[in-house]
XYZ file of C-alpha atoms in Angstrom:
481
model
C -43.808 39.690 -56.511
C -47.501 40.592 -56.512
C -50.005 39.925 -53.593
C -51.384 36.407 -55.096
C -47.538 35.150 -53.636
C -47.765 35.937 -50.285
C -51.351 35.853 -49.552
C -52.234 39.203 -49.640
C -55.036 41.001 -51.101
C -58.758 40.189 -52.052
C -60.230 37.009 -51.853
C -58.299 35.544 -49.922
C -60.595 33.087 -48.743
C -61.543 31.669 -51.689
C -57.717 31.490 -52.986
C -56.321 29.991 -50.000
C -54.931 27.039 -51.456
C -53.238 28.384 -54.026
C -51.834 31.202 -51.748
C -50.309 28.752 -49.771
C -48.660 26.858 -52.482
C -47.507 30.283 -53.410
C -46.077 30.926 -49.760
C -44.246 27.498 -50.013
C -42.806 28.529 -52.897
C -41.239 31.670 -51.707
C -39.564 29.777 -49.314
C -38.381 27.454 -50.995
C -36.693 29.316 -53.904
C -35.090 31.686 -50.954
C -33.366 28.178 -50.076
C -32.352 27.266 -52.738
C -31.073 31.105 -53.353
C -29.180 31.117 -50.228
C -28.090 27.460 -50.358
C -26.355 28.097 -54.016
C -25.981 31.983 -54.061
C -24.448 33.645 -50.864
C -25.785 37.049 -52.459
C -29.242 37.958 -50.829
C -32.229 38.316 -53.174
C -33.835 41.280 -51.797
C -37.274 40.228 -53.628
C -36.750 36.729 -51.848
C -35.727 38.090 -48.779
C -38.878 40.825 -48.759
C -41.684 38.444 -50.067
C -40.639 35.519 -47.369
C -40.644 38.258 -44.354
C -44.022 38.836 -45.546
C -44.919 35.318 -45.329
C -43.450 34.407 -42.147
C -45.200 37.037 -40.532
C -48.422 35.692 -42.144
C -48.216 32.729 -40.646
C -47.283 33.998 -37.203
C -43.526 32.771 -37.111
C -40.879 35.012 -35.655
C -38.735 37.217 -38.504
C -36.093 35.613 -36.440
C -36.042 32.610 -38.675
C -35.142 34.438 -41.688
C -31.717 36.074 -39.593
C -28.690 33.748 -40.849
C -26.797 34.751 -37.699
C -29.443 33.624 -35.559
C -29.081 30.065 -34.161
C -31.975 27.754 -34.317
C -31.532 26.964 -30.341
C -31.917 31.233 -29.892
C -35.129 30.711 -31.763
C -36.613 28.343 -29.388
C -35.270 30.176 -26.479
C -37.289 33.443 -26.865
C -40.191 30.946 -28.830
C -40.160 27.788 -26.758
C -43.451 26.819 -28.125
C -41.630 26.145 -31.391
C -39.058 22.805 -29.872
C -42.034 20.805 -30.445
C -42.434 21.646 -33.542
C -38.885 20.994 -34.633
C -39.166 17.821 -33.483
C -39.812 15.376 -36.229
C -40.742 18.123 -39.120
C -38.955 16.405 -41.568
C -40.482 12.810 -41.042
C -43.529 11.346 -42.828
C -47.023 13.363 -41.627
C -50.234 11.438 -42.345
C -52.263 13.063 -44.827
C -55.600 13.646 -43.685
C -58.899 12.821 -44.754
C -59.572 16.120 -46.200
C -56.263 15.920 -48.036
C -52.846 18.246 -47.581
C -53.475 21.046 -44.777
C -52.047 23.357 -47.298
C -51.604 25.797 -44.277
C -49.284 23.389 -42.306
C -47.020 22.834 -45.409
C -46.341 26.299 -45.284
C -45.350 26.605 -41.765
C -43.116 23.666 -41.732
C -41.646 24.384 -45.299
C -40.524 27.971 -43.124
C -39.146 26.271 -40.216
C -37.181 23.315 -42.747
C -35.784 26.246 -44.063
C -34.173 27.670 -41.166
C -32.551 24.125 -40.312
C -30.986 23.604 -43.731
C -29.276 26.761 -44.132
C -28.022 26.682 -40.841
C -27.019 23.116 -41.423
C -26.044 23.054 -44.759
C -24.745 27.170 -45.732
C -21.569 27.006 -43.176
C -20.286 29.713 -45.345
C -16.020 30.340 -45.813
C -13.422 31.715 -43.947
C -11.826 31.321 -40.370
C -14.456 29.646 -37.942
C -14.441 30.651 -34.147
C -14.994 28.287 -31.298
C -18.175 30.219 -30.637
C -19.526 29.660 -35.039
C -18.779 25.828 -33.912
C -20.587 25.343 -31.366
C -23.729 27.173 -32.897
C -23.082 25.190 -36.370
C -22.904 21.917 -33.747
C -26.291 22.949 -32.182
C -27.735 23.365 -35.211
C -26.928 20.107 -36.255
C -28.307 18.758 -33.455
C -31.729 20.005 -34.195
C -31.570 19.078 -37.780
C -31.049 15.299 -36.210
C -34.047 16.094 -34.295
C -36.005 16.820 -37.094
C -35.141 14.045 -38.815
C -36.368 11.942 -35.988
C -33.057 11.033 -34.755
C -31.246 11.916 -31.113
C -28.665 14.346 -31.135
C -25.126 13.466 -32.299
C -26.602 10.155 -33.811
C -25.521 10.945 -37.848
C -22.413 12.701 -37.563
C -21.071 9.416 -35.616
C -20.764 11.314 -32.329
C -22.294 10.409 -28.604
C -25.807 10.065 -29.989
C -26.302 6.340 -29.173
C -27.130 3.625 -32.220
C -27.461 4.361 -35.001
C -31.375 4.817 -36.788
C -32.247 2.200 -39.427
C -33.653 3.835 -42.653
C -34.909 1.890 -45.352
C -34.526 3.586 -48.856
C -31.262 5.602 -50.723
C -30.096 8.650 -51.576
C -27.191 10.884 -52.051
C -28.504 14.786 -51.778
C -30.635 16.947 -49.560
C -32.848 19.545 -50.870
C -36.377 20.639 -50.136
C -37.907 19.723 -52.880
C -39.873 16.480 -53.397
C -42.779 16.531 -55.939
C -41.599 19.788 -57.162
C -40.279 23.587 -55.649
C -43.833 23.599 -54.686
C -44.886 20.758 -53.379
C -45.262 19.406 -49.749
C -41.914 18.631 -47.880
C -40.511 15.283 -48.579
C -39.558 12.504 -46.198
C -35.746 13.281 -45.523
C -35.640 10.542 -43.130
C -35.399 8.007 -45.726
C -31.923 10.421 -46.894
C -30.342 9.279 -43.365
C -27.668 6.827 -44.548
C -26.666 9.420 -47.122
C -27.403 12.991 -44.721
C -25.020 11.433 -41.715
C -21.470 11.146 -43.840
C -22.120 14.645 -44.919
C -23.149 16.185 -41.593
C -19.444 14.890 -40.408
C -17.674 16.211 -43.293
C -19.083 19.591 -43.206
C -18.156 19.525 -39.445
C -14.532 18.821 -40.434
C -14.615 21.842 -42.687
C -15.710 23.923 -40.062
C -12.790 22.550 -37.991
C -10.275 22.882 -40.421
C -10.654 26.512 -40.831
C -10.599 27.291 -37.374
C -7.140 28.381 -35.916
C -7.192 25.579 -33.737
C -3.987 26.249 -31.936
C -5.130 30.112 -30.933
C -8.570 28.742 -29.966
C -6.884 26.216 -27.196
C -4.321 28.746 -25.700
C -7.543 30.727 -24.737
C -9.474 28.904 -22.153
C -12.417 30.685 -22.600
C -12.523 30.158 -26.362
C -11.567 26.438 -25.355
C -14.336 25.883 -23.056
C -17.072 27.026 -25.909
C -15.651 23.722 -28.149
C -17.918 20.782 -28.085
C -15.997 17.591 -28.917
C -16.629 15.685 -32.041
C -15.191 13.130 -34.366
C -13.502 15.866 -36.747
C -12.257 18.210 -33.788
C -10.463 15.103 -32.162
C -8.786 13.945 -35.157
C -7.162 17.457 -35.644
C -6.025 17.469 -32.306
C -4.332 13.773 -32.511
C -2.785 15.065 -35.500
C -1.859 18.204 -34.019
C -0.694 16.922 -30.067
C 2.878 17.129 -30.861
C 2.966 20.636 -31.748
C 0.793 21.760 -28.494
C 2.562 22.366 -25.005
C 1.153 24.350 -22.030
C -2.430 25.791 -21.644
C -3.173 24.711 -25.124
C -1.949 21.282 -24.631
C -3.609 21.004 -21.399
C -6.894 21.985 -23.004
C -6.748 19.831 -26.004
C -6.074 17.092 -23.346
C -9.302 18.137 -21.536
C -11.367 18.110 -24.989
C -10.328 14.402 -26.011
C -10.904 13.077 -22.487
C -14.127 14.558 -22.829
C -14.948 13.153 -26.220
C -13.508 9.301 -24.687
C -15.351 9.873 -21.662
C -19.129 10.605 -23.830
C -18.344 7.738 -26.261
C -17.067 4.796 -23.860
C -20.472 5.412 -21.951
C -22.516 4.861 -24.902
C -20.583 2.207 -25.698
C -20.255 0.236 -22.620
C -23.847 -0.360 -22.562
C -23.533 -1.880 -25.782
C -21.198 -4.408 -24.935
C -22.891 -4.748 -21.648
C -26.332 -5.861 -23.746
C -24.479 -7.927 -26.023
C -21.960 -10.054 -23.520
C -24.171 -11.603 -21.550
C -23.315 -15.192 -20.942
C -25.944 -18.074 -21.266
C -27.157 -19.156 -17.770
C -24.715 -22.023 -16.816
C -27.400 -24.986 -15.041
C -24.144 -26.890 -14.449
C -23.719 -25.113 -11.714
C -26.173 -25.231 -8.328
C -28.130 -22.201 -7.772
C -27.000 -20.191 -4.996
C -29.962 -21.268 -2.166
C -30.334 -17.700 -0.701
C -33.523 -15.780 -0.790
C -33.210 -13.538 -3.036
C -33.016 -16.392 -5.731
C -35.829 -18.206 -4.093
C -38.217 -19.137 -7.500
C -41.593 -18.546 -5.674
C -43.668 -19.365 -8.171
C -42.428 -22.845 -9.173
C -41.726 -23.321 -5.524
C -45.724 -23.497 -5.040
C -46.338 -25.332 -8.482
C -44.017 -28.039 -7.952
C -45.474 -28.452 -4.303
C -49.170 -28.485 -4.965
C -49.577 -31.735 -4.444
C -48.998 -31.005 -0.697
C -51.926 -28.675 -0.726
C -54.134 -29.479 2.302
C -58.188 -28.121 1.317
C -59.410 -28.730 5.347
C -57.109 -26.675 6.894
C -56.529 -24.439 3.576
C -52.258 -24.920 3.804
C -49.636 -25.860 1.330
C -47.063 -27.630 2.539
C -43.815 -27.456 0.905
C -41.292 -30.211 0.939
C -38.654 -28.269 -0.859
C -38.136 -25.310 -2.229
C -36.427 -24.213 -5.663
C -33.813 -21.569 -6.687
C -33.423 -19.620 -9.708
C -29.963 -20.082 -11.475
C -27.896 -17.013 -11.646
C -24.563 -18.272 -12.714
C -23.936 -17.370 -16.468
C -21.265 -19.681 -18.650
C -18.170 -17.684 -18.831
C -14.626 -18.853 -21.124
C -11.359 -17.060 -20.590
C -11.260 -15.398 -24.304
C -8.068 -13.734 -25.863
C -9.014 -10.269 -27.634
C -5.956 -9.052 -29.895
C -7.406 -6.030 -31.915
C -4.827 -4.519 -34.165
C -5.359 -1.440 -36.084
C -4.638 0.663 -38.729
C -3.497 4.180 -37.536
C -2.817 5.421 -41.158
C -4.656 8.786 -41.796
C -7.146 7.576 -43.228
C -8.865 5.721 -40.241
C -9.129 8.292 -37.522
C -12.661 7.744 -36.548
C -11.746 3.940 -35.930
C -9.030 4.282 -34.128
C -10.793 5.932 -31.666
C -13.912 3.757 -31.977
C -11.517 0.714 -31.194
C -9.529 1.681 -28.405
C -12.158 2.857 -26.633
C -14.193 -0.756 -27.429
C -10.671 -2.575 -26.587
C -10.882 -0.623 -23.786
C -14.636 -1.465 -22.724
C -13.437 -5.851 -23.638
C -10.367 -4.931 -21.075
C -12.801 -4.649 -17.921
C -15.002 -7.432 -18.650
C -14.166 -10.825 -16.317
C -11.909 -13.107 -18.089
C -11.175 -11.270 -21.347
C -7.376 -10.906 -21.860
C -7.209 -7.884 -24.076
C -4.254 -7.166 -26.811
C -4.247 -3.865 -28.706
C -2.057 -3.167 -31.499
C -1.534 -0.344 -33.621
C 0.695 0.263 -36.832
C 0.926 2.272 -39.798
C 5.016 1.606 -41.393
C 6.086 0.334 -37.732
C 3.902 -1.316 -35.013
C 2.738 -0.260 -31.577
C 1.928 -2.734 -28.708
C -0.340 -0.643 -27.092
C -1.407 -3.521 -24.185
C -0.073 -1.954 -21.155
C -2.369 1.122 -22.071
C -5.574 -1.029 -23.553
C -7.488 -0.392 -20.300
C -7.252 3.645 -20.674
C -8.344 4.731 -24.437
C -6.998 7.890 -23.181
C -3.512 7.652 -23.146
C -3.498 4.861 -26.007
C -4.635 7.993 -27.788
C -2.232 10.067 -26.975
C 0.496 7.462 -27.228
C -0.646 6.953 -31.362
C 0.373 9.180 -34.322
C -1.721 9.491 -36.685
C -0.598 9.477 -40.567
C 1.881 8.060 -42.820
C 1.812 4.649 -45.183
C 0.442 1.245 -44.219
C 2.819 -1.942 -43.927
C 0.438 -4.429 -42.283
C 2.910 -7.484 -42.200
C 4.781 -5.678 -39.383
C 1.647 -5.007 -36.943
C 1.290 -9.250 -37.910
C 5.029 -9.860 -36.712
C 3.369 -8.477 -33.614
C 0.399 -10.018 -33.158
C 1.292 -14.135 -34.464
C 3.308 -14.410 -30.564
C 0.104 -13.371 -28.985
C -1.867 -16.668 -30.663
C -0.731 -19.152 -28.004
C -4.119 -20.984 -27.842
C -5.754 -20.201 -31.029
C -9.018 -21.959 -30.376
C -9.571 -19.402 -28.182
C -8.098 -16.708 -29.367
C -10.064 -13.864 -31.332
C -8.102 -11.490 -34.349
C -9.818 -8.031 -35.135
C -8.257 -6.775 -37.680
C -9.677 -3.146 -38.698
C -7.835 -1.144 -41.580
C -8.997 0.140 -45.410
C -6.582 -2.996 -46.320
C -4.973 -1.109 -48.755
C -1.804 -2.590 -48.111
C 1.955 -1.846 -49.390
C 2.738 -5.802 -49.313
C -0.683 -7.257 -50.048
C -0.019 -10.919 -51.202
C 1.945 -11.433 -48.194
C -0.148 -10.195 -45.384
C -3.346 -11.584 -46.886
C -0.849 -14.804 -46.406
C -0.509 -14.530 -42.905
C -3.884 -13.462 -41.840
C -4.953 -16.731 -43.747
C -2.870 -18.793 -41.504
C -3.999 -17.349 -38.668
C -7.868 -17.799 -39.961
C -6.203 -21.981 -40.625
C -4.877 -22.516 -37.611
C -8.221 -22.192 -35.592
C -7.999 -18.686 -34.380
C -11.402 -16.394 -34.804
C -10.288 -13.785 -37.443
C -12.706 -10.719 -38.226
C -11.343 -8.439 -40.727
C -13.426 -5.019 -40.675
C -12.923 -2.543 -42.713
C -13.906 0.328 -40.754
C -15.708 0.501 -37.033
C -17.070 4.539 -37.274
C -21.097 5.399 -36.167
C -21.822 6.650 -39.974
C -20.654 3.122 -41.402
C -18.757 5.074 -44.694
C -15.509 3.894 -45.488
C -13.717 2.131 -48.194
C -12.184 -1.005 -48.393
C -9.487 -2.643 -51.163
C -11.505 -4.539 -53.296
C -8.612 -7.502 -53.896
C -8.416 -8.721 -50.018
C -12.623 -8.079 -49.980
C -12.839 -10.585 -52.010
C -9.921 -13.172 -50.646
C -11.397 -12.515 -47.723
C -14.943 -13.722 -48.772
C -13.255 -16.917 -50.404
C -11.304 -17.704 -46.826
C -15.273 -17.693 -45.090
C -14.206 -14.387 -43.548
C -16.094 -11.612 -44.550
C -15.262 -7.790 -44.466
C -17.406 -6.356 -41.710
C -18.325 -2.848 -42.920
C -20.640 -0.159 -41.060
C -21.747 0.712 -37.154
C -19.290 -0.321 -34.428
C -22.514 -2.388 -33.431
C -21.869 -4.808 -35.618
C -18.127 -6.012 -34.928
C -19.453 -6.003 -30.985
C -22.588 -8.409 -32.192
C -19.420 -10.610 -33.805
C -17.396 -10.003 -30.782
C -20.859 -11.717 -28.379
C -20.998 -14.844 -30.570
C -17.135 -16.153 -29.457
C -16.676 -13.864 -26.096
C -20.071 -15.319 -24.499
């Protein structure tokens, strides 16, 4: 590495563009290094100290074992910084700031290998949580809030316009400026959550939760409460109790962001059928004086008012049926918690009689439970085939007024006895009932669904609904409201 890489040496003035594009380049082939080689590059490693310190970053960005939150704690003037670095910047008039590429091509560095170089071997609670923090900061830089792309507590989810399928640093070249990740999003969030299952996987979950210490350091996620459904039956005592602790958690952090979904979305037309409640805290001042101005006296400057108007408060409500049934099968974790807690959320709101059902080779009326995703949770098991006619032996009793009577079905439809279930659900669709297939309800939107009853479905006028849990409570608004 000679001087001209990292800035060094005589005229440095004069070279400074190319210097820089030189710094960015260190950096960037040390990603890459790390990000495909676990062995260090000692030239790498030497010629990007040299630039960091350049630039007047902290060596601490180039320590793997140091967190990017223990970063910002001793350099809090860098959080802003992190924030948004990997969305579009507006080129200048002058052209790139050459400089600024450089020092957010350093600090892009340090989230992606934290993000995306988790390394192999056992995990601690403690690598987790850091790997979890990290994560959230890579969200940040990507514009998002924290927990938004690995389908976590984060809120709704970010439109992005634009594809992709891989994450790198480089955009016009090793060289070049930093691209405009953001555009990655739809592609970044799926992987985000599987590399967080990883990590979970190779913890020893069971030792972890006997130690409440170690068990207090978890922060619950998708992948680390889908190990523990799977894994409830084997847990008793401290580690039990903690796991319990960890999922009610997890429930708890969801059903808030997704109560004021439903709230936003199930709100009832104003009903004018009904009188307005004449109290004064519905008095309609304003139309109260316009309808009465015609009483207006100019001589002794005073409106009189010959009657006085209320606003309408009373919204249109309909006594709805909700039967949600659900596929429990392994491969539809992250709905089955999405939809009990949602069934859940439909189970408080006035006049919504709520059904839950879940199956996989037998069926489980979960009603009595609907209200408390909690211990519908805890009541499922997780696993095993799919046999969806048994889940509709189930659910047909529950249609007594179809008319008003809504069917969510969620599941990956790929179904043991296909031709006959697609038979029943078609009578159900026939007789009048609402019925809104969906083939999966997660905050990432990935999932698969069996091609054959896609496309019966689309020829019955009923439509797979595929993506953010936002869109099967949108459906849910139209016949609830």
């Amino acid at each position: 590495m000679t001087e001209q890489n990292t800035g060094h040496g005589p005229g440095g003035a004069a070279d400074a563009p190319d210097a820089d594009d030189n710094r960015r380049q260190v950096l960037y082939w040390r990603l890459l290094a790390r990000l495909f080689d676990h062995e260090e590059q000692p030239a790498l490693e030497s010629a990007s100290l040299a630039v960091v310190e350049d630039i007047g970053l902290p060596p601490a960005l180039l320590d793997p074992g140091a967190s990017v939150g223990s970063v910002v704690q001793r350099h809090p003037e860098l959080a802003a910084e992190f924030d948004g670095l990997m969305t579009p910047e507006p080129e200048e008039d002058g052209g790139r700031d050459r400089a600024a590429e450089v020092r957010r091509a350093a600090l892009a560095s340090k989230v992606l290998l934290n993000v995306f170089a988790s390394g192999s071997g056992t995990v601690t609670a403690e690598q987790l949580a850091r790997w979890q923090s990290d994560a959230e900061w890579f969200e940040r830089a990507l514009g998002c809030r924290p927990g938004e792309l690995r389908g976590g507590r984060g809120g709704a989810g970010r439109a992005a316009a634009g594809g992709g399928t891989g994450v790198g640093p480089t955009g016009t070249g090793v060289g070049g400026p930093l691209p405009d990740l953001s555009r990655l999003i739809p592609a970044i969030g799926p992987e985000l959550g599987s590399i967080e299952a990883g990590l979970v996987k190779r913890m020893h979950l069971r030792e972890v939760l006997a130690d409440p210490a170690l068990a207090a350091r978890l922060t619950p996620s998708m992948s680390l409460i889908e190990q523990l459904l799977r894994d409830k039956d084997n847990l008793s005592g401290v580690a039990l109790a903690n796991a319990k602790a960890l999922i009610r958690r997890y429930v708890d952090e969801v059903t808030e962001v997704l109560r004021t979904q439903v709230e936003k979305s199930t709100v009832g037309e104003l009903d004018r059928s009904v009188p307005p409640k004449r109290v004064f805290r519905n008095l309609d001042i304003d139309r109260t004086i316009w309808k009465n101005l015609t009483n207006w006296d100019p001589e002794g400057e005073r409106l009189y008012v010959d009657r006085l108007y209320y606003r309408h408060t009373s919204r249109k409500t309909t006594p709805q049926r909700l039967i949600v049934v659900v596929d429990q099968s392994g491969s539809m974790v992250d709905s089955m918690v999405n939809c009990t807690i949602l069934a859940s959320i439909f189970a408080g709101l006035p006049k919504v009689d709520v059904h839950l059902i879940a199956y996989d080779t037998q069926a489980l009326d979960l009603t009595p439970w609907a209200h408390d995703p909690f211990e519908t949770l805890l009541r499922t098991k997780l696993g095993g085939g799919t046999d969806g006619t048994v889940a509709m032996a189930l659910a047909q009793p529950k249609i007594a007024e179809p008319r008003n009577t809504v069917v969510v079905w969620i599941s990956d439809f790929y179904e043991w006895r296909q031709q006959e279930l697609f038979d029943s659900m078609a009578a159900v669709h026939r007789s009048g009932a609402k019925f809104i297939p969906v083939g999966s309800v997660t905050s990432s939107g990935r999932g698969s669904v069996n091609p054959w009853f896609r496309e019966r479905f689309k020829d019955l006028g009923a439509p797979v609904i595929s993506g953010h849990i936002k869109k099967l409570v949108h459906e849910l608004k139209t016949f609830l409201t």
